[in-house]
mmCIF file of C-alpha atoms in Angstrom:
data_model
loop_
_atom_site.group_PDB
_atom_site.id
_atom_site.type_symbol
_atom_site.label_atom_id
_atom_site.label_comp_id
_atom_site.label_asym_id
_atom_site.label_seq_id
_atom_site.Cartn_x
_atom_site.Cartn_y
_atom_site.Cartn_z
ATOM 1 C CA MET A 1 26.074 -13.094 2.564
ATOM 2 C CA MET A 2 22.518 -11.782 2.241
ATOM 3 C CA GLU A 3 23.083 -11.024 -1.449
ATOM 4 C CA GLU A 4 23.822 -14.665 -2.225
ATOM 5 C CA VAL A 5 20.337 -16.035 -1.752
ATOM 6 C CA ASN A 6 19.543 -19.355 -3.365
ATOM 7 C CA GLU A 7 16.059 -19.541 -4.856
ATOM 8 C CA VAL A 8 14.960 -22.876 -3.456
ATOM 9 C CA THR A 9 11.545 -24.045 -2.390
ATOM 10 C CA SER A 10 11.362 -23.478 1.345
ATOM 11 C CA THR A 11 8.730 -23.502 4.012
ATOM 12 C CA LEU A 12 8.699 -20.379 6.152
ATOM 13 C CA SER A 13 9.549 -20.983 9.771
ATOM 14 C CA VAL A 14 7.199 -18.199 10.897
ATOM 15 C CA ASP A 15 3.455 -17.986 11.420
ATOM 16 C CA ILE A 16 2.408 -15.638 8.604
ATOM 17 C CA GLN A 17 -0.582 -14.267 10.508
ATOM 18 C CA SER A 18 1.700 -13.328 13.413
ATOM 19 C CA ILE A 19 3.910 -11.036 11.307
ATOM 20 C CA LYS A 20 3.750 -7.513 12.691
ATOM 21 C CA VAL A 21 5.572 -4.269 12.043
ATOM 22 C CA THR A 22 5.401 -3.118 15.631
ATOM 23 C CA GLU A 23 7.220 0.193 15.493
ATOM 24 C CA VAL A 24 9.193 2.595 13.342
ATOM 25 C CA VAL A 25 12.307 4.337 14.690
ATOM 26 C CA LYS A 26 13.299 7.668 13.151
ATOM 27 C CA ASP A 27 16.983 8.605 12.923
ATOM 28 C CA GLY A 28 17.155 11.836 10.976
ATOM 29 C CA HIS A 29 15.569 11.009 7.629
ATOM 30 C CA THR A 30 16.150 7.259 8.005
ATOM 31 C CA LEU A 31 13.258 5.070 9.133
ATOM 32 C CA THR A 32 13.884 1.660 10.682
ATOM 33 C CA PHE A 33 10.979 -0.763 11.022
ATOM 34 C CA LEU A 34 10.851 -3.340 13.806
ATOM 35 C CA ILE A 35 9.337 -6.623 12.581
ATOM 36 C CA GLU A 36 8.105 -9.350 14.899
ATOM 37 C CA SER A 37 6.891 -12.844 13.979
ATOM 38 C CA GLU A 38 6.203 -16.002 15.938
ATOM 39 C CA LYS A 39 8.102 -19.195 15.177
ATOM 40 C CA LEU A 40 5.940 -21.998 13.793
ATOM 41 C CA SER A 41 7.640 -24.323 16.235
ATOM 42 C CA GLY A 42 6.114 -22.287 19.046
ATOM 43 C CA THR A 43 9.519 -21.905 20.677
ATOM 44 C CA GLY A 44 9.837 -18.160 20.477
ATOM 45 C CA VAL A 45 9.611 -14.981 18.440
ATOM 46 C CA TYR A 46 11.816 -13.491 15.721
ATOM 47 C CA HIS A 47 12.739 -9.813 16.067
ATOM 48 C CA VAL A 48 14.421 -8.053 13.131
ATOM 49 C CA ASP A 49 14.889 -4.431 12.104
ATOM 50 C CA ARG A 50 14.629 -3.382 8.477
ATOM 51 C CA THR A 51 15.037 -0.083 6.630
ATOM 52 C CA TYR A 52 12.998 0.865 3.567
ATOM 53 C CA ASP A 53 15.989 -0.160 1.435
ATOM 54 C CA ASP A 54 15.639 -3.675 2.845
ATOM 55 C CA PHE A 55 11.972 -3.837 1.831
ATOM 56 C CA GLU A 56 12.924 -2.551 -1.608
ATOM 57 C CA TRP A 57 15.685 -5.173 -1.842
ATOM 58 C CA LEU A 58 13.155 -7.916 -1.087
ATOM 59 C CA GLN A 59 10.752 -6.671 -3.752
ATOM 60 C CA GLN A 60 13.464 -6.339 -6.401
ATOM 61 C CA HIS A 61 14.902 -9.739 -5.484
ATOM 62 C CA LEU A 62 11.498 -11.333 -6.047
ATOM 63 C CA PHE A 63 11.075 -9.413 -9.322
ATOM 64 C CA SER A 64 14.339 -10.868 -10.601
ATOM 65 C CA GLN A 65 13.355 -14.551 -10.427
ATOM 66 C CA GLU A 66 13.766 -15.089 -14.156
ATOM 67 C CA GLU A 67 14.173 -18.839 -13.699
ATOM 68 C CA VAL A 68 10.727 -19.180 -12.070
ATOM 69 C CA SER A 69 8.299 -20.251 -14.760
ATOM 70 C CA GLY A 70 5.348 -17.901 -15.223
ATOM 71 C CA ILE A 71 6.751 -15.277 -12.811
ATOM 72 C CA GLN A 72 5.736 -12.461 -15.165
ATOM 73 C CA GLY A 73 2.093 -13.430 -14.694
ATOM 74 C CA VAL A 74 2.275 -12.683 -10.960
ATOM 75 C CA ILE A 75 0.516 -9.629 -9.527
ATOM 76 C CA PHE A 76 3.258 -8.558 -7.146
ATOM 77 C CA PRO A 77 2.034 -7.189 -3.802
ATOM 78 C CA PRO A 78 2.796 -3.455 -4.131
ATOM 79 C CA LEU A 79 5.389 -1.941 -1.831
ATOM 80 C CA PRO A 80 4.134 1.275 -0.170
ATOM 81 C CA VAL A 81 5.801 4.450 -1.382
ATOM 82 C CA LYS A 82 8.820 5.594 0.592
ATOM 83 C CA ALA A 83 7.718 7.831 3.437
ATOM 84 C CA GLN A 84 9.410 11.127 4.171
ATOM 85 C CA VAL A 85 9.838 12.739 7.562
ATOM 86 C CA ASN A 86 8.118 16.164 7.621
ATOM 87 C CA ALA A 87 6.956 15.858 4.012
ATOM 88 C CA SER A 88 5.905 19.031 2.193
ATOM 89 C CA ALA A 89 2.351 19.576 0.960
ATOM 90 C CA LYS A 90 3.477 18.786 -2.603
ATOM 91 C CA VAL A 91 5.111 15.522 -1.515
ATOM 92 C CA ILE A 92 2.046 14.524 0.515
ATOM 93 C CA LYS A 93 -0.077 15.044 -2.594
ATOM 94 C CA GLN A 94 2.195 12.643 -4.455
ATOM 95 C CA LEU A 95 2.460 10.062 -1.661
ATOM 96 C CA GLY A 96 -1.208 10.141 -0.654
ATOM 97 C CA ILE A 97 -2.494 8.928 2.726
ATOM 98 C CA LEU A 98 0.871 7.317 3.535
ATOM 99 C CA GLY A 99 2.600 10.677 3.230
ATOM 100 C CA LEU A 100 0.765 12.245 6.176
ATOM 101 C CA GLY A 101 3.320 11.027 8.719
ATOM 102 C CA GLU A 102 0.855 8.780 10.543
ATOM 103 C CA TRP A 103 3.519 6.215 11.431
ATOM 104 C CA GLN A 104 1.147 3.676 12.944
ATOM 105 C CA ALA A 105 -0.804 3.573 9.674
ATOM 106 C CA TYR A 106 2.409 3.410 7.642
ATOM 107 C CA CYS A 107 3.640 0.472 9.743
ATOM 108 C CA LYS A 108 0.328 -1.267 9.034
ATOM 109 C CA ALA A 109 0.807 -0.763 5.284
ATOM 110 C CA MET A 110 4.331 -2.213 5.437
ATOM 111 C CA GLU A 111 3.035 -5.114 7.549
ATOM 112 C CA THR A 112 0.375 -5.869 4.941
ATOM 113 C CA PHE A 113 3.033 -5.897 2.218
ATOM 114 C CA VAL A 114 5.207 -8.429 4.066
ATOM 115 C CA ARG A 115 2.264 -10.665 4.943
ATOM 116 C CA GLN A 116 1.055 -10.742 1.346
ATOM 117 C CA ILE A 117 4.536 -11.625 0.098
ATOM 118 C CA ALA A 118 4.891 -14.390 2.706
ATOM 119 C CA ALA A 119 1.433 -15.828 1.974
ATOM 120 C CA HIS A 120 1.863 -15.831 -1.822
ATOM 121 C CA SER A 121 1.948 -19.328 -3.312
ATOM 122 C CA ILE A 122 4.924 -18.491 -5.574
ATOM 123 C CA LEU A 123 6.740 -15.584 -3.922
ATOM 124 C CA GLY A 124 6.567 -17.037 -0.414
ATOM 125 C CA LYS A 125 8.697 -20.008 -1.503
ATOM 126 C CA ASN A 126 11.722 -17.828 -2.214
ATOM 127 C CA ASN A 127 14.352 -18.238 0.490
ATOM 128 C CA ALA A 128 14.851 -14.473 0.538
ATOM 129 C CA VAL A 129 11.509 -14.099 2.342
ATOM 130 C CA GLU A 130 12.640 -16.439 5.127
ATOM 131 C CA ILE A 131 15.914 -14.529 5.478
ATOM 132 C CA PHE A 132 14.135 -11.161 5.467
ATOM 133 C CA LEU A 133 11.879 -12.228 8.348
ATOM 134 C CA THR A 134 14.353 -14.141 10.494
ATOM 135 C CA SER A 135 17.951 -13.035 9.902
ATOM 136 C CA SER A 136 19.491 -10.444 12.201
ATOM 137 C CA ASP A 137 21.746 -9.263 9.364
ATOM 138 C CA PRO A 138 20.484 -6.554 6.982
ATOM 139 C CA PRO A 139 19.546 -8.071 3.594
ATOM 140 C CA GLY A 140 21.554 -6.815 0.613
ATOM 141 C CA ARG A 141 21.074 -3.198 1.572
ATOM 142 C CA HIS A 142 23.377 -1.802 -1.094
ATOM 143 C CA ARG A 143 22.625 -4.315 -3.814
ATOM 144 C CA VAL A 144 19.156 -3.284 -5.032
ATOM 145 C CA ARG A 145 18.746 -4.616 -8.542
ATOM 146 C CA LYS A 146 17.051 -2.827 -11.379
ATOM 147 C CA ASN A 147 13.498 -3.970 -11.915
ATOM 148 C CA ILE A 148 13.827 -6.341 -14.881
ATOM 149 C CA PHE A 149 10.178 -5.839 -15.796
ATOM 150 C CA ASN A 150 10.513 -2.059 -16.323
ATOM 151 C CA ARG A 151 7.907 0.065 -14.614
ATOM 152 C CA LEU A 152 5.163 1.350 -16.907
ATOM 153 C CA SER A 153 6.488 4.891 -16.692
ATOM 154 C CA GLN A 154 9.941 3.730 -17.896
ATOM 155 C CA ALA A 155 8.775 1.655 -20.867
ATOM 156 C CA MET A 156 9.874 3.328 -24.104
ATOM 157 C CA GLU A 157 7.214 1.649 -26.219
ATOM 158 C CA GLY A 158 4.605 1.471 -23.502
ATOM 159 C CA MET A 159 1.791 3.228 -25.306
ATOM 160 C CA ARG A 160 2.142 1.091 -28.413
ATOM 161 C CA LYS A 161 2.190 -2.227 -26.560
ATOM 162 C CA GLU A 162 -0.342 -1.165 -23.959
ATOM 163 C CA GLY A 163 -2.918 -0.553 -26.683
ATOM 164 C CA HIS A 164 -2.113 -3.795 -28.519
ATOM 165 C CA LYS A 165 -5.251 -5.849 -29.157
ATOM 166 C CA ASP A 166 -5.282 -9.030 -27.094
ATOM 167 C CA VAL A 167 -5.906 -12.447 -28.635
ATOM 168 C CA ASP A 168 -7.759 -13.620 -25.517
ATOM 169 C CA GLU A 169 -11.107 -11.973 -24.781
ATOM 170 C CA PHE A 170 -10.682 -12.654 -21.049
ATOM 171 C CA PHE A 171 -7.502 -10.593 -20.855
ATOM 172 C CA GLN A 172 -8.786 -7.849 -23.172
ATOM 173 C CA THR A 173 -11.838 -7.437 -20.921
ATOM 174 C CA GLU A 174 -9.651 -7.455 -17.823
ATOM 175 C CA ARG A 175 -7.377 -4.809 -19.312
ATOM 176 C CA ASP A 176 -10.380 -2.617 -20.150
ATOM 177 C CA HIS A 177 -11.804 -3.008 -16.644
ATOM 178 C CA ASN A 178 -8.436 -2.403 -15.026
ATOM 179 C CA LEU A 179 -7.980 0.837 -16.958
ATOM 180 C CA VAL A 180 -11.265 2.127 -15.518
ATOM 181 C CA PHE A 181 -10.695 0.766 -11.990
ATOM 182 C CA THR A 182 -7.158 2.171 -11.812
ATOM 183 C CA GLY A 183 -8.423 5.675 -12.533
ATOM 184 C CA CYS A 184 -11.362 5.364 -10.139
ATOM 185 C CA ALA A 185 -9.208 3.948 -7.323
ATOM 186 C CA LYS A 186 -6.641 6.722 -7.704
ATOM 187 C CA THR A 187 -9.334 9.407 -7.724
ATOM 188 C CA ALA A 188 -11.075 7.932 -4.674
ATOM 189 C CA ALA A 189 -7.791 7.811 -2.739
ATOM 190 C CA GLU A 190 -6.982 11.413 -3.691
ATOM 191 C CA ARG A 191 -10.438 12.685 -2.713
ATOM 192 C CA PHE A 192 -10.293 10.845 0.592
ATOM 193 C CA LEU A 193 -6.890 12.418 1.268
ATOM 194 C CA ASP A 194 -8.518 15.829 0.690
ATOM 195 C CA VAL A 195 -11.191 14.946 3.276
ATOM 196 C CA VAL A 196 -8.590 13.918 5.863
ATOM 197 C CA GLN A 197 -6.458 17.019 5.308
ATOM 198 C CA THR A 198 -9.550 19.244 5.629
ATOM 199 C CA GLU A 199 -10.437 17.536 8.918
ATOM 200 C CA GLN A 200 -6.905 18.104 10.169
ATOM 201 C CA LYS A 201 -7.149 21.807 9.295
ATOM 202 C CA ILE A 202 -10.497 22.072 11.110
ATOM 203 C CA ALA A 203 -8.983 20.418 14.178
ATOM 204 C CA VAL A 204 -6.068 22.868 14.197
ATOM 205 C CA ALA A 205 -8.455 25.828 13.793
ATOM 206 C CA CYS A 206 -10.606 24.604 16.695
ATOM 207 C CA GLY A 207 -7.495 24.296 18.835
ATOM 208 C CA HIS A 208 -6.466 27.851 18.027
ATOM 209 C CA PHE A 209 -9.962 29.173 18.749
ATOM 210 C CA SER A 210 -10.047 27.292 22.050
ATOM 211 C CA THR A 211 -6.778 28.932 23.052
ATOM 212 C CA ALA A 212 -7.985 32.354 21.913
ATOM 213 C CA LEU A 213 -11.135 32.091 24.054
ATOM 214 C CA ARG A 214 -9.009 31.578 27.161
ATOM 215 C CA LEU A 215 -7.266 34.847 26.415
ATOM 216 C CA CYS A 216 -10.606 36.583 27.126
ATOM 217 C CA VAL A 217 -10.499 35.545 30.789
ATOM 218 C CA GLU A 218 -10.964 38.540 33.121
ATOM 219 C CA GLN A 219 -9.518 38.661 36.641
ATOM 220 C CA GLY A 220 -11.732 41.456 37.959
ATOM 221 C CA GLU A 221 -14.635 41.228 40.444
ATOM 222 C CA ASP A 222 -17.328 42.653 38.173
ATOM 223 C CA PRO A 223 -20.207 40.092 38.034
ATOM 224 C CA ASP A 224 -20.741 40.579 34.303
ATOM 225 C CA GLU A 225 -17.031 40.114 33.602
ATOM 226 C CA LEU A 226 -16.981 36.954 35.738
ATOM 227 C CA ASP A 227 -19.991 35.574 33.869
ATOM 228 C CA PHE A 228 -18.332 36.411 30.560
ATOM 229 C CA THR A 229 -15.163 34.661 31.726
ATOM 230 C CA LYS A 230 -17.103 31.523 32.691
ATOM 231 C CA VAL A 231 -18.769 31.443 29.278
ATOM 232 C CA CYS A 232 -15.421 31.859 27.488
ATOM 233 C CA VAL A 233 -13.822 29.087 29.554
ATOM 234 C CA LYS A 234 -16.718 26.742 28.915
ATOM 235 C CA LEU A 235 -16.747 27.546 25.169
ATOM 236 C CA SER A 236 -13.010 26.929 25.124
ATOM 237 C CA GLU A 237 -13.627 23.463 26.584
ATOM 238 C CA VAL A 238 -16.310 22.812 23.962
ATOM 239 C CA PHE A 239 -13.986 23.693 21.067
ATOM 240 C CA GLU A 240 -11.235 21.631 22.676
ATOM 241 C CA SER A 241 -13.639 18.678 22.617
ATOM 242 C CA ILE A 242 -14.488 19.412 18.985
ATOM 243 C CA GLN A 243 -10.770 19.451 18.195
ATOM 244 C CA LYS A 244 -10.287 16.028 19.814
ATOM 245 C CA ASN A 245 -13.360 14.674 18.023
ATOM 246 C CA VAL A 246 -12.313 15.853 14.556
ATOM 247 C CA THR A 247 -8.745 14.636 15.182
ATOM 248 C CA SER A 248 -10.050 11.184 16.095
ATOM 249 C CA VAL A 249 -12.296 11.126 13.017
ATOM 250 C CA ALA A 250 -9.303 11.986 10.798
ATOM 251 C CA GLU A 251 -7.134 9.317 12.458
ATOM 252 C CA ASN A 252 -9.915 6.751 12.019
ATOM 253 C CA ASN A 253 -10.180 7.695 8.349
ATOM 254 C CA VAL A 254 -6.465 7.157 7.802
ATOM 255 C CA SER A 255 -6.158 3.852 9.692
ATOM 256 C CA THR A 256 -9.191 2.198 8.074
ATOM 257 C CA LEU A 257 -10.693 3.343 4.772
ATOM 258 C CA GLY A 258 -7.673 5.508 3.951
ATOM 259 C CA LEU A 259 -5.340 2.504 4.067
ATOM 260 C CA GLY A 260 -7.935 0.429 2.222
ATOM 261 C CA LEU A 261 -8.239 2.886 -0.669
ATOM 262 C CA ASP A 262 -4.480 3.350 -0.831
ATOM 263 C CA LEU A 263 -3.943 -0.415 -1.043
ATOM 264 C CA GLU A 264 -6.688 -0.762 -3.661
ATOM 265 C CA SER A 265 -5.076 1.949 -5.792
ATOM 266 C CA ARG A 266 -1.595 0.418 -5.530
ATOM 267 C CA TYR A 267 -2.925 -3.067 -6.288
ATOM 268 C CA GLN A 268 -4.770 -1.870 -9.393
ATOM 269 C CA GLU A 269 -1.466 -0.431 -10.604
ATOM 270 C CA ALA A 270 0.244 -3.751 -9.805
ATOM 271 C CA GLU A 271 -2.327 -5.649 -11.877
ATOM 272 C CA LYS A 272 -1.922 -3.097 -14.663
ATOM 273 C CA GLU A 273 1.815 -3.762 -14.726
ATOM 274 C CA MET A 274 1.278 -7.528 -14.808
ATOM 275 C CA LEU A 275 -1.163 -7.198 -17.703
ATOM 276 C CA TYR A 276 1.330 -4.950 -19.473
ATOM 277 C CA ARG A 277 4.136 -7.495 -19.032
ATOM 278 C CA ARG A 278 1.904 -10.178 -20.529
ATOM 279 C CA THR A 279 1.004 -7.888 -23.450
ATOM 280 C CA CYS A 280 4.717 -7.347 -24.097
ATOM 281 C CA LYS A 281 5.175 -11.115 -24.206
ATOM 282 C CA LEU A 282 2.245 -11.348 -26.618
ATOM 283 C CA VAL A 283 3.897 -8.821 -28.945
ATOM 284 C CA GLU A 284 7.159 -10.784 -28.716
ATOM 285 C CA LEU A 285 5.319 -14.027 -29.479
ATOM 286 C CA GLU A 286 3.614 -12.570 -32.537
ATOM 287 C CA THR A 287 6.966 -11.256 -33.760
ATOM 288 C CA THR A 288 8.496 -14.705 -33.256
ATOM 289 C CA ARG A 289 5.681 -16.321 -35.245
ATOM 290 C CA ARG A 290 6.154 -13.891 -38.113
ATOM 291 C CA ASN A 291 9.891 -14.529 -38.104
ATOM 292 C CA ALA A 292 9.275 -18.293 -38.196
ATOM 293 C CA GLU A 293 6.907 -17.893 -41.152
ATOM 294 C CA LYS A 294 9.400 -15.759 -43.093
ATOM 295 C CA ALA A 295 12.475 -17.800 -42.142
ATOM 296 C CA LYS A 296 14.553 -19.296 -44.926
ATOM 297 C CA PRO A 297 14.674 -23.125 -45.111
ATOM 298 C CA VAL A 298 18.112 -23.258 -43.496
ATOM 299 C CA LYS A 299 16.836 -21.405 -40.421
ATOM 300 C CA LYS A 300 13.269 -22.718 -40.446
ATOM 301 C CA ALA A 301 13.759 -25.508 -37.888
ATOM 302 C CA ALA A 302 15.605 -23.279 -35.433
ATOM 303 C CA MET A 303 13.002 -20.525 -35.678
ATOM 304 C CA GLU A 304 10.208 -23.050 -35.143
ATOM 305 C CA GLU A 305 11.888 -24.134 -31.908
ATOM 306 C CA VAL A 306 12.126 -20.517 -30.794
ATOM 307 C CA LYS A 307 8.447 -20.060 -31.631
ATOM 308 C CA LYS A 308 7.412 -23.152 -29.657
ATOM 309 C CA ALA A 309 9.445 -22.018 -26.642
ATOM 310 C CA ALA A 310 7.834 -18.571 -26.799
ATOM 311 C CA GLU A 311 4.364 -20.127 -27.057
ATOM 312 C CA THR A 312 5.019 -22.377 -24.061
ATOM 313 C CA GLU A 313 6.293 -19.448 -21.992
ATOM 314 C CA PHE A 314 3.370 -17.236 -22.991
ATOM 315 C CA ASP A 315 0.809 -19.946 -22.207
ATOM 316 C CA HIS A 316 2.356 -20.486 -18.789
ATOM 317 C CA ILE A 317 2.405 -16.763 -18.040
ATOM 318 C CA SER A 318 -1.243 -16.523 -19.111
ATOM 319 C CA GLY A 319 -2.175 -19.478 -16.901
ATOM 320 C CA VAL A 320 -0.496 -17.942 -13.857
ATOM 321 C CA ALA A 321 -2.061 -14.554 -14.692
ATOM 322 C CA LYS A 322 -5.590 -15.999 -14.780
ATOM 323 C CA GLU A 323 -5.085 -17.588 -11.362
ATOM 324 C CA GLU A 324 -3.632 -14.339 -10.026
ATOM 325 C CA ILE A 325 -6.538 -12.272 -11.345
ATOM 326 C CA ALA A 326 -9.104 -14.603 -9.762
ATOM 327 C CA ARG A 327 -7.235 -14.469 -6.444
ATOM 328 C CA PHE A 328 -6.827 -10.703 -6.663
ATOM 329 C CA GLN A 329 -10.498 -10.038 -7.382
ATOM 330 C CA ALA A 330 -11.576 -12.089 -4.371
ATOM 331 C CA ALA A 331 -8.916 -10.522 -2.143
ATOM 332 C CA ARG A 332 -9.655 -6.907 -3.115
ATOM 333 C CA VAL A 333 -13.352 -7.302 -2.301
ATOM 334 C CA LYS A 334 -12.435 -8.739 1.088
ATOM 335 C CA MET A 335 -9.865 -5.983 1.754
ATOM 336 C CA LEU A 336 -12.258 -3.161 0.904
ATOM 337 C CA GLN A 337 -15.073 -4.784 2.875
ATOM 338 C CA GLN A 338 -12.825 -5.099 5.914
ATOM 339 C CA ALA A 339 -11.700 -1.478 5.578
ATOM 340 C CA LEU A 340 -15.296 -0.234 5.340
ATOM 341 C CA VAL A 341 -16.444 -2.292 8.340
ATOM 342 C CA GLN A 342 -13.523 -1.088 10.475
ATOM 343 C CA TRP A 343 -14.179 2.485 9.344
ATOM 344 C CA CYS A 344 -17.841 2.320 10.404
ATOM 345 C CA GLU A 345 -17.045 0.650 13.728
ATOM 346 C CA LYS A 346 -14.367 3.184 14.673
ATOM 347 C CA GLN A 347 -16.396 6.199 13.609
ATOM 348 C CA LEU A 348 -19.466 4.944 15.492
ATOM 349 C CA LEU A 349 -17.397 4.523 18.646
ATOM 350 C CA THR A 350 -15.920 8.015 18.232
ATOM 351 C CA ALA A 351 -19.383 9.498 17.598
ATOM 352 C CA LYS A 352 -20.802 7.916 20.781
ATOM 353 C CA GLU A 353 -17.887 9.165 22.879
ATOM 354 C CA SER A 354 -18.249 12.660 21.419
ATOM 355 C CA ALA A 355 -22.024 12.681 21.951
ATOM 356 C CA ASP A 356 -21.470 11.924 25.640
ATOM 357 C CA GLN A 357 -18.944 14.749 25.929
ATOM 358 C CA PHE A 358 -21.177 17.274 24.167
ATOM 359 C CA ASN A 359 -24.118 16.258 26.364
ATOM 360 C CA GLN A 360 -22.003 17.012 29.437
ATOM 361 C CA HIS A 361 -21.102 20.413 27.996
ATOM 362 C CA LEU A 362 -24.788 21.102 27.299
ATOM 363 C CA GLN A 363 -25.752 20.266 30.869
ATOM 364 C CA ALA A 364 -22.984 22.539 32.151
ATOM 365 C CA PHE A 365 -24.299 25.438 30.049
ATOM 366 C CA ARG A 366 -27.806 24.864 31.309
ATOM 367 C CA GLY A 367 -26.487 24.978 34.852
ATOM 368 C CA MET A 368 -24.974 28.404 34.123
ATOM 369 C CA ALA A 369 -28.316 29.863 32.984
#
């Protein structure tokens, strides 16, 4: 059964860079993602279909690896929010770029999530990842476990522990920076969503105006009416071109910088949660130390053992966290750089194509003079 996954060190049988979410199939409100990956042996390709519940199962399964030392120091690749078919304006505001219904972009976000899980030095060793990518059977669809780490929004004492002074200057500085970056990343993603939605509205308005201009077409033989008709038709073609241009610009924004900002925002939240988990462990450790100091002689030895175990666990978590932060900082720079480069390249190509079209329209107008 898919639910009975043994957490053993395994080498994936797929080429991580070949993992692709090629398509999403809509059945009512259910979305099914088609995942393709090449076998490392070079003997073929795996094809599996997964629902959002399957992705969620994988994430929760990896969260629950309590026996993996230092797991709470991992910055877990963030799973994209669950998309909704025909989402309302309010829902889109909550979901961000991924709520616009651009399924190609959403598939890319899900693909990035799977690749990052598979490439992770700790998470990629879990046998559940191999099963998720290669098994034809759906993985534990109805057995999603509760997140043992507790999301920040669900933590009852979150504010108290979140503001707890850190004993390590490195982590205190990182927490301070993360607090700023999380807010900035969220704001940037929201503002960029506003830009895209405005472009979409402009495109729709241009389409409507183009259609309205064609309603002015006259069928009579009056020369002035015929000239007016020609102008209306030509203007209609111009606004149709503007509509296509603005639509392309909006699509480029979503598929490049939009996805980049969305991923940056989700990753900052993921780091925030990791830092919070470590802070919780710090509070627990300090409590354990106080208990050991106050313990009566009969319980002193036992409490000292508990303290040493807590110190060992905390040190390991901190060690993993430092490695994760270094990896994350290098990766996020690369991700944003790639998104910006792709954004510029696509928008330049669109601008050149549009300039050619508008030049043709200009020449046509001059020929009408």
